[in-house]
CSV table of C-alpha atoms in Angstrom, one decimal:
chain,number,residue,atom,x,y,z
B,1418,MET,CA,0.0,0.0,0.0
B,1419,LEU,CA,1.5,3.3,-1.1
B,1420,ARG,CA,0.6,6.8,0.1
B,1421,PHE,CA,1.0,9.8,-2.2
B,1422,ALA,CA,0.7,13.3,-0.9
B,1423,ILE,CA,0.8,16.7,-2.6
B,1424,THR,CA,1.2,19.8,-0.4
B,1425,ASP,CA,0.5,23.4,-1.5
B,1426,THR,CA,0.8,26.8,0.1
B,1427,GLY,CA,-2.4,28.2,-1.4
B,1428,ILE,CA,-5.4,29.9,0.2
B,1429,GLY,CA,-6.6,26.8,2.1
B,1430,ILE,CA,-10.1,25.5,2.6
B,1431,VAL,CA,-12.4,26.1,5.6
B,1432,LYS,CA,-13.1,23.0,7.6
B,1433,HIS,CA,-16.8,22.8,6.9
B,1434,LYS,CA,-16.2,22.7,3.2
B,1435,LEU,CA,-13.6,20.0,3.1
B,1436,GLY,CA,-16.1,17.3,2.5
B,1437,LYS,CA,-17.5,19.0,-0.6
B,1438,VAL,CA,-14.3,19.5,-2.7
B,1439,PHE,CA,-14.6,16.0,-4.1
B,1440,GLU,CA,-18.2,16.5,-5.3
B,1441,ARG,CA,-18.9,17.1,-9.0
B,1442,PHE,CA,-18.9,20.8,-10.1
B,1443,THR,CA,-18.2,22.0,-6.6
B,1444,GLN,CA,-15.5,24.5,-5.5
B,1445,ALA,CA,-14.9,25.7,-1.9
B,1446,ASP,CA,-15.4,29.3,-3.0
B,1447,SER,CA,-17.9,30.0,-5.8
B,1448,SER,CA,-15.8,33.0,-6.9
B,1449,MET,CA,-12.7,30.9,-7.6
B,1450,THR,CA,-13.9,30.0,-11.1
B,1451,ARG,CA,-13.4,33.5,-12.3
B,1452,ARG,CA,-10.2,34.2,-10.2
B,1453,PHE,CA,-8.4,30.9,-10.5
B,1454,GLY,CA,-10.2,28.9,-13.3
B,1455,GLY,CA,-11.4,25.3,-13.1
B,1456,SER,CA,-14.6,23.5,-13.7
B,1457,GLY,CA,-14.7,21.6,-10.4
B,1458,LEU,CA,-14.4,18.2,-12.1
B,1459,GLY,CA,-10.7,17.5,-11.4
B,1460,LEU,CA,-11.0,16.2,-7.8
B,1461,THR,CA,-14.1,14.2,-8.7
B,1462,ILE,CA,-12.2,12.4,-11.4
B,1463,CYS,CA,-9.2,11.8,-9.0
B,1464,LYS,CA,-11.6,10.4,-6.4
B,1465,ARG,CA,-13.1,8.0,-8.9
B,1466,LEU,CA,-9.8,6.8,-10.2
B,1467,VAL,CA,-8.4,6.2,-6.7
B,1468,GLU,CA,-11.5,4.3,-5.7
B,1469,LEU,CA,-11.3,2.1,-8.9
B,1470,MET,CA,-7.8,1.1,-7.8
B,1471,GLY,CA,-9.1,0.2,-4.3
B,1472,GLY,CA,-7.6,3.3,-2.6
B,1473,ARG,CA,-8.8,6.3,-0.6
B,1474,ILE,CA,-8.4,10.0,-1.2
B,1475,TRP,CA,-8.7,12.9,1.3
B,1476,VAL,CA,-7.6,16.5,2.1
B,1477,GLU,CA,-6.3,18.3,5.1
B,1478,SER,CA,-6.3,22.1,5.0
B,1479,GLU,CA,-5.8,25.2,7.1
B,1480,LEU,CA,-7.2,28.5,5.9
B,1481,GLY,CA,-4.5,30.8,4.7
B,1482,ARG,CA,-1.8,28.2,5.1
B,1483,GLY,CA,-2.4,25.7,2.4
B,1484,SER,CA,-3.6,22.1,1.9
B,1485,VAL,CA,-2.4,18.5,1.7
B,1486,PHE,CA,-4.2,16.2,-0.7
B,1487,ALA,CA,-3.3,12.6,-0.3
B,1488,PHE,CA,-4.4,9.2,-1.5
B,1489,THR,CA,-3.5,5.6,-1.0
B,1490,ALA,CA,-3.4,2.8,-3.6
B,1491,PRO,CA,-2.6,-0.9,-3.3
B,1492,LEU,CA,-0.1,-1.9,-5.9
B,1493,GLU,CA,1.4,-5.2,-6.9
B,1494,ILE,CA,5.1,-5.8,-6.5
B,1495,TRP,CA,6.5,-7.4,-9.7
B,1496,PRO,CA,9.0,-10.2,-9.4
B,1497,ILE,CA,12.4,-8.9,-10.6
B,1498,ASN,CA,12.6,-11.3,-13.5
B,1499,ASN,CA,9.1,-10.3,-14.8
B,1500,ARG,CA,9.4,-6.5,-14.6
B,1501,PRO,CA,8.9,-4.7,-17.9
B,1502,VAL,CA,12.1,-3.2,-19.3
B,1503,THR,CA,12.2,0.1,-21.1
B,1504,PRO,CA,13.3,-0.5,-24.7
B,1505,GLN,CA,16.9,0.7,-25.4
B,1506,ILE,CA,17.6,3.0,-28.3
B,1507,ASP,CA,19.4,1.1,-31.0
B,1508,SER,CA,22.7,3.0,-31.4
B,1509,ALA,CA,23.7,0.8,-34.3
B,1510,ALA,CA,20.5,1.6,-36.2
B,1511,ASP,CA,21.0,5.3,-35.4
B,1512,ALA,CA,24.4,5.2,-36.9
B,1513,GLN,CA,22.7,4.6,-40.3
B,1514,LEU,CA,20.5,7.6,-40.1
B,1515,PRO,CA,20.8,10.2,-42.8
B,1516,PRO,CA,22.3,13.6,-41.9
B,1517,LEU,CA,19.3,16.0,-41.5
B,1518,ARG,CA,18.8,19.6,-40.8
B,1519,ILE,CA,16.0,20.1,-38.3
B,1520,LEU,CA,14.3,23.4,-37.4
B,1521,LEU,CA,13.0,23.4,-33.7
B,1522,ALA,CA,10.4,26.1,-33.1
B,1523,GLU,CA,10.2,26.2,-29.3
B,1524,ASP,CA,10.1,29.1,-26.8
B,1525,SER,CA,10.9,27.1,-23.7
B,1526,PRO,CA,14.7,26.9,-23.1
B,1527,ASP,CA,14.2,23.8,-20.9
B,1528,ASN,CA,12.3,22.0,-23.7
B,1529,CYS,CA,15.1,23.0,-26.2
B,1530,VAL,CA,17.7,21.5,-23.9
B,1531,ILE,CA,15.8,18.3,-23.6
B,1532,THR,CA,15.2,18.0,-27.4
B,1533,ILE,CA,18.9,18.7,-28.2
B,1534,ALA,CA,19.9,16.1,-25.6
B,1535,TYR,CA,17.6,13.5,-27.2
B,1536,LEU,CA,19.2,14.1,-30.6
B,1537,GLU,CA,22.8,14.5,-29.4
B,1538,HIS,CA,24.0,11.2,-30.8
B,1539,THR,CA,22.3,11.4,-34.1
B,1540,PRO,CA,23.6,13.0,-37.3
B,1541,TYR,CA,20.9,15.7,-37.1
B,1542,VAL,CA,21.8,19.4,-37.0
B,1543,VAL,CA,19.2,21.4,-35.1
B,1544,ASP,CA,18.5,25.1,-35.4
B,1545,ILE,CA,16.2,26.8,-32.8
B,1546,ALA,CA,13.6,29.4,-33.3
B,1547,SER,CA,12.0,30.9,-30.2
B,1548,THR,CA,8.8,32.2,-31.8
B,1549,GLY,CA,6.7,31.2,-34.7
B,1550,ALA,CA,7.6,34.3,-36.6
B,1551,ILE,CA,11.3,33.6,-36.3
B,1552,ALA,CA,10.7,30.0,-37.4
B,1553,CYS,CA,9.0,31.3,-40.6
B,1554,ASP,CA,12.0,33.6,-41.3
B,1555,MET,CA,14.5,30.8,-40.7
B,1556,PHE,CA,12.5,28.4,-42.9
B,1557,GLU,CA,12.4,30.8,-45.8
B,1558,THR,CA,16.1,31.2,-45.9
B,1559,GLY,CA,17.2,27.8,-44.7
B,1560,ASP,CA,17.0,24.3,-46.2
B,1561,TYR,CA,15.4,22.1,-43.7
B,1562,ASP,CA,14.4,18.5,-43.9
B,1563,LEU,CA,11.9,18.6,-40.9
B,1564,VAL,CA,10.3,21.0,-38.5
B,1565,LEU,CA,9.5,20.3,-34.8
B,1566,MET,CA,6.8,22.9,-34.2
B,1567,ASP,CA,5.6,23.8,-30.7
B,1568,ARG,CA,2.0,24.8,-30.7
B,1569,GLN,CA,2.0,27.7,-28.2
B,1570,MET,CA,4.6,30.4,-28.8
B,1571,PRO,CA,4.7,34.1,-28.4
B,1572,VAL,CA,4.4,36.6,-31.3
B,1573,MET,CA,3.1,33.8,-33.6
B,1574,ASP,CA,1.7,30.4,-32.5
B,1575,GLY,CA,2.8,27.1,-34.0
B,1576,LEU,CA,-0.4,26.5,-36.1
B,1577,THR,CA,-0.2,29.9,-37.7
B,1578,ALA,CA,3.5,29.3,-38.5
B,1579,THR,CA,2.7,25.9,-40.0
B,1580,ARG,CA,0.0,27.5,-42.2
B,1581,TRP,CA,2.5,30.1,-43.3
B,1582,ILE,CA,5.1,27.5,-44.2
B,1583,ARG,CA,2.7,25.4,-46.2
B,1584,GLN,CA,1.6,28.5,-48.2
B,1585,TRP,CA,5.2,29.4,-48.7
B,1586,GLU,CA,6.0,25.9,-50.0
B,1587,LYS,CA,3.0,26.2,-52.4
B,1588,ASP,CA,3.9,29.6,-53.6
B,1589,ASN,CA,7.5,28.6,-54.3
B,1590,GLU,CA,6.6,25.1,-55.7
B,1591,ARG,CA,8.5,23.4,-53.0
B,1592,PRO,CA,7.5,19.9,-51.8
B,1593,PRO,CA,6.0,19.9,-48.3
B,1594,ILE,CA,8.4,18.7,-45.6
B,1595,PRO,CA,7.3,16.9,-42.4
B,1596,ILE,CA,6.2,19.2,-39.6
B,1597,LEU,CA,5.7,17.5,-36.3
B,1598,ALA,CA,3.5,19.3,-33.9
B,1599,LEU,CA,4.6,19.4,-30.2
B,1600,THR,CA,1.9,20.3,-27.7
B,1601,ALA,CA,1.2,19.8,-24.0
B,1602,SER,CA,-2.5,19.7,-24.8
B,1603,ALA,CA,-4.1,16.4,-25.6
B,1604,LEU,CA,-7.8,17.4,-25.6
B,1605,LYS,CA,-10.2,16.0,-28.1
B,1606,GLY,CA,-9.9,17.7,-31.4
B,1607,ASP,CA,-6.3,19.0,-30.9
B,1608,ARG,CA,-4.8,16.4,-33.2
B,1609,GLU,CA,-7.3,17.2,-35.9
B,1610,MET,CA,-6.6,20.9,-35.5
B,1611,CYS,CA,-2.9,20.4,-35.9
B,1612,LEU,CA,-3.3,18.2,-39.0
B,1613,ALA,CA,-5.8,20.6,-40.5
B,1614,ALA,CA,-3.2,23.4,-40.2
B,1615,GLY,CA,-0.8,21.3,-42.2
B,1616,CYS,CA,1.2,19.4,-39.6
B,1617,THR,CA,2.3,15.9,-40.6
B,1618,SER,CA,2.2,14.3,-37.2
B,1619,PHE,CA,1.2,15.1,-33.6
B,1620,LEU,CA,3.3,14.5,-30.5
B,1621,THR,CA,2.1,15.2,-26.9
B,1622,LYS,CA,4.4,16.5,-24.3
B,1623,PRO,CA,6.3,15.4,-22.3
B,1624,ILE,CA,7.8,13.6,-25.2
B,1625,LYS,CA,10.1,10.6,-24.6
B,1626,GLN,CA,13.3,10.1,-26.5
B,1627,ASP,CA,12.3,6.9,-28.3
B,1628,VAL,CA,8.9,8.5,-29.3
B,1629,LEU,CA,10.6,11.5,-30.8
B,1630,LEU,CA,13.3,9.4,-32.7
B,1631,ASN,CA,10.7,7.0,-34.0
B,1632,ALA,CA,8.5,9.9,-35.2
B,1633,ILE,CA,11.4,11.5,-37.1
B,1634,LYS,CA,12.3,8.1,-38.7
B,1635,GLN,CA,8.7,7.4,-39.7
B,1636,ASN,CA,8.4,10.7,-41.4
B,1637,LEU,CA,11.7,10.9,-43.2
B,1638,PRO,CA,12.6,7.5,-44.9
B,1639,GLU,CA,10.4,8.1,-47.9
B,1640,LEU,CA,12.1,11.4,-48.7
B,1641,HIS,CA,15.6,9.7,-48.8
B,1642,MET,CA,14.9,6.5,-50.6
B,1643,SER,CA,14.4,5.7,-54.3
B,1644,SER,CA,11.2,4.0,-55.4
B,1645,ASP,CA,13.3,0.8,-56.0
B,1646,GLU,CA,14.6,0.9,-52.4
B,1647,ARG,CA,11.1,1.4,-51.0
B,1648,VAL,CA,9.8,-1.6,-52.9
B,1649,ARG,CA,12.6,-3.8,-51.6
B,1650,ARG,CA,12.1,-2.6,-48.1
B,1651,ASP,CA,8.3,-3.1,-48.1
B,1652,ARG,CA,8.6,-6.6,-49.5
B,1653,LEU,CA,11.0,-7.5,-46.7
B,1654,SER,CA,8.4,-6.5,-44.1
B,1655,PRO,CA,7.0,-9.2,-41.8
B,1656,ALA,CA,5.2,-12.0,-43.6
B,1657,ILE,CA,1.9,-10.9,-45.2
B,1658,ASN,CA,-1.1,-13.2,-45.2
B,1659,ALA,CA,-0.6,-15.8,-48.0
B,1660,LYS,CA,-4.0,-15.1,-49.4
B,1661,LEU,CA,-3.3,-11.4,-49.7
B,1662,THR,CA,0.0,-12.2,-51.4
B,1663,LEU,CA,-1.8,-14.2,-54.1
B,1664,LEU,CA,-4.2,-11.2,-54.5
B,1665,ALA,CA,-1.5,-8.6,-54.7
B,1666,PRO,CA,-1.1,-8.5,-58.6
B,1667,LYS,CA,-4.8,-7.9,-59.1
B,1668,TYR,CA,-4.7,-5.3,-56.3
B,1669,LEU,CA,-1.8,-3.4,-57.9
B,1670,ILE,CA,-3.5,-3.3,-61.3
B,1671,ASP,CA,-6.5,-1.7,-59.5
B,1672,CYS,CA,-4.0,0.8,-57.9
B,1673,ARG,CA,-2.8,1.8,-61.3
B,1674,SER,CA,-6.3,2.5,-62.4
B,1675,ASN,CA,-6.8,4.7,-59.3
B,1676,ILE,CA,-3.6,6.6,-60.1
B,1677,ALA,CA,-4.9,7.2,-63.6
B,1678,ALA,CA,-8.2,8.5,-62.1
B,1679,MET,CA,-6.2,10.7,-59.7
B,1680,THR,CA,-4.2,12.2,-62.5
B,1681,ASP,CA,-7.4,13.0,-64.4
B,1682,ALA,CA,-8.9,14.6,-61.3
B,1683,LEU,CA,-5.7,16.7,-60.8
B,1684,GLU,CA,-6.3,18.3,-64.2
B,1685,ARG,CA,-9.8,19.2,-63.2
B,1686,GLU,CA,-8.6,20.2,-59.6
B,1687,ASP,CA,-11.2,17.8,-58.3
B,1688,PHE,CA,-9.8,17.5,-54.8
B,1689,ASP,CA,-12.8,15.6,-53.4
B,1690,SER,CA,-12.2,12.7,-55.9
B,1691,ILE,CA,-8.5,12.7,-55.2
B,1692,LYS,CA,-9.1,12.5,-51.5
B,1693,PHE,CA,-11.6,9.7,-51.9
B,1694,LEU,CA,-9.3,7.6,-54.0
B,1695,ALA,CA,-6.3,8.3,-51.8
B,1696,HIS,CA,-8.3,7.4,-48.7
B,1697,ASN,CA,-9.1,3.9,-50.2
B,1698,LEU,CA,-5.4,3.3,-51.0
B,1699,SER,CA,-4.2,4.5,-47.6
B,1700,GLY,CA,-6.3,1.8,-45.9
B,1701,SER,CA,-5.2,-1.1,-48.0
B,1702,GLY,CA,-1.6,-0.6,-49.2
B,1703,GLY,CA,0.2,-1.7,-46.0
B,1704,ALA,CA,-2.1,-4.7,-45.6
B,1705,TYR,CA,-0.8,-6.1,-48.9
B,1706,GLY,CA,2.8,-5.5,-47.9
B,1707,PHE,CA,3.3,-2.1,-49.7
B,1708,GLN,CA,3.5,0.3,-46.7
B,1709,SER,CA,4.7,3.2,-49.0
B,1710,LEU,CA,1.3,3.1,-50.7
B,1711,THR,CA,-0.3,3.8,-47.4
B,1712,ASP,CA,2.2,6.5,-46.5
B,1713,PHE,CA,2.0,8.3,-49.8
B,1714,SER,CA,-1.8,8.1,-49.9
B,1715,THR,CA,-2.1,9.4,-46.3
B,1716,ALA,CA,-0.1,12.4,-47.3
B,1717,LEU,CA,-2.2,12.8,-50.4
B,1718,VAL,CA,-5.4,12.8,-48.3
B,1719,ARG,CA,-4.0,15.7,-46.3
B,1720,THR,CA,-2.9,17.8,-49.3
B,1721,ALA,CA,-6.1,17.2,-51.2
B,1722,GLY,CA,-8.1,18.0,-48.1
B,1723,ASN,CA,-6.2,21.4,-48.0
B,1724,TYR,CA,-6.8,22.0,-51.7
B,1725,ASP,CA,-3.1,22.0,-52.2
B,1726,LEU,CA,-2.5,21.4,-55.9
B,1727,ILE,CA,1.3,21.4,-55.8
B,1728,GLY,CA,1.4,19.0,-52.8
B,1729,SER,CA,-1.2,16.7,-54.4
B,1730,GLN,CA,0.7,16.6,-57.7
B,1731,ARG,CA,3.9,15.6,-55.8
B,1732,TRP,CA,2.2,12.7,-53.9
B,1733,VAL,CA,0.4,11.4,-57.0
B,1734,GLY,CA,3.8,11.4,-58.7
B,1735,GLU,CA,5.4,9.5,-55.8
B,1736,LEU,CA,2.6,6.9,-56.0
B,1737,SER,CA,3.0,6.5,-59.7
B,1738,GLY,CA,6.8,6.1,-59.4
B,1739,TYR,CA,6.4,3.6,-56.6
B,1740,LEU,CA,3.9,1.5,-58.6
B,1741,PHE,CA,6.3,1.5,-61.6
B,1742,ALA,CA,9.1,0.3,-59.4
B,1743,ILE,CA,6.8,-2.5,-58.1
B,1744,ASP,CA,6.2,-3.7,-61.7
B,1745,LYS,CA,9.9,-3.7,-62.3
B,1746,ILE,CA,11.1,-5.4,-59.1
B,1747,ALA,CA,8.3,-7.2,-57.3
B,1748,PHE,CA,6.2,-8.4,-60.3
B,1749,PRO,CA,8.4,-7.9,-63.4
B,1750,ALA,CA,6.0,-9.7,-65.7
B,1751,MET,CA,2.8,-8.2,-64.4
B,1752,SER,CA,2.7,-5.1,-66.6
B,1753,ALA,CA,2.4,-7.4,-69.6
B,1754,LEU,CA,-0.8,-9.0,-68.2
B,1755,PRO,CA,-4.0,-7.6,-69.6
B,1756,VAL,CA,-6.4,-6.6,-66.9
B,1757,ASN,CA,-9.4,-8.5,-68.2
B,1758,ASN,CA,-7.5,-11.8,-68.5
B,1759,LEU,CA,-5.8,-11.8,-65.0
B,1760,THR,CA,-7.0,-14.7,-62.9
B,1761,VAL,CA,-6.2,-15.4,-59.2
């Protein structure tokens, strides 16, 4: 049985109201909502969680001196040989990482120190911008492979800076680079808001080293590999269901038809059709062993959803090149097969 206690030096709570602070939508002083914020649900949730674990929660307080909130919880002691082990960072794999230039948009010096420490043993070069406005200026004059974008910054917030970067890329016919949103907020809708602004991915603070390194790896390999290399990598993925392997040639022919339809839709700037076709591909490519189809299609869904013609053209081109490489490497005789005569 462990006891946890948190002590503050706040305004304190009068004794006759101590029993009410754990009730839903209740605060000891009704004026505190305006002065200090809060909905009155926090302690109710804490009480429920503690009770679900079989523990007890209580408060001791003295008006004008502060409060002590405490709870107990019965926790199992794991045998030493069965304790979960934190996965170690693979230094050998990190040695094979490509040299990258990363722009870190972050106003907190402490968070900058943490991020730099996380990336210390990688071949990544990191430049720091303390505001969104500075990040935009640096991005315009620099040549970055990836941006780590804090959401809340002075002068210009991260989402505004992201929208500016995406517009600058479009105006200058530059391919969109990965922008990873960093935020301490994990409320419902935050992820969608970041993606809608143009962010590639969404990471919630505090961010662990392995999470950050994996996020960078997942968003960069496609930019540094040829279509041939991507095909070889994907086909070396863990074994795919044997039935799906037999169906793959037919599936890839259907994919080529979808790419042709996307190309036609691009000429009409029919982004709804592009988004619909890309969405279908994103949900199936990885299942057949072609993860790049899923990755490219997911990016295409985003650019088409933002009515980004340059970005959509880029990802349709990536999809087309990848499918050509599949025909050449994975199924060299497939392109000679007529669609109507293919049997599985």
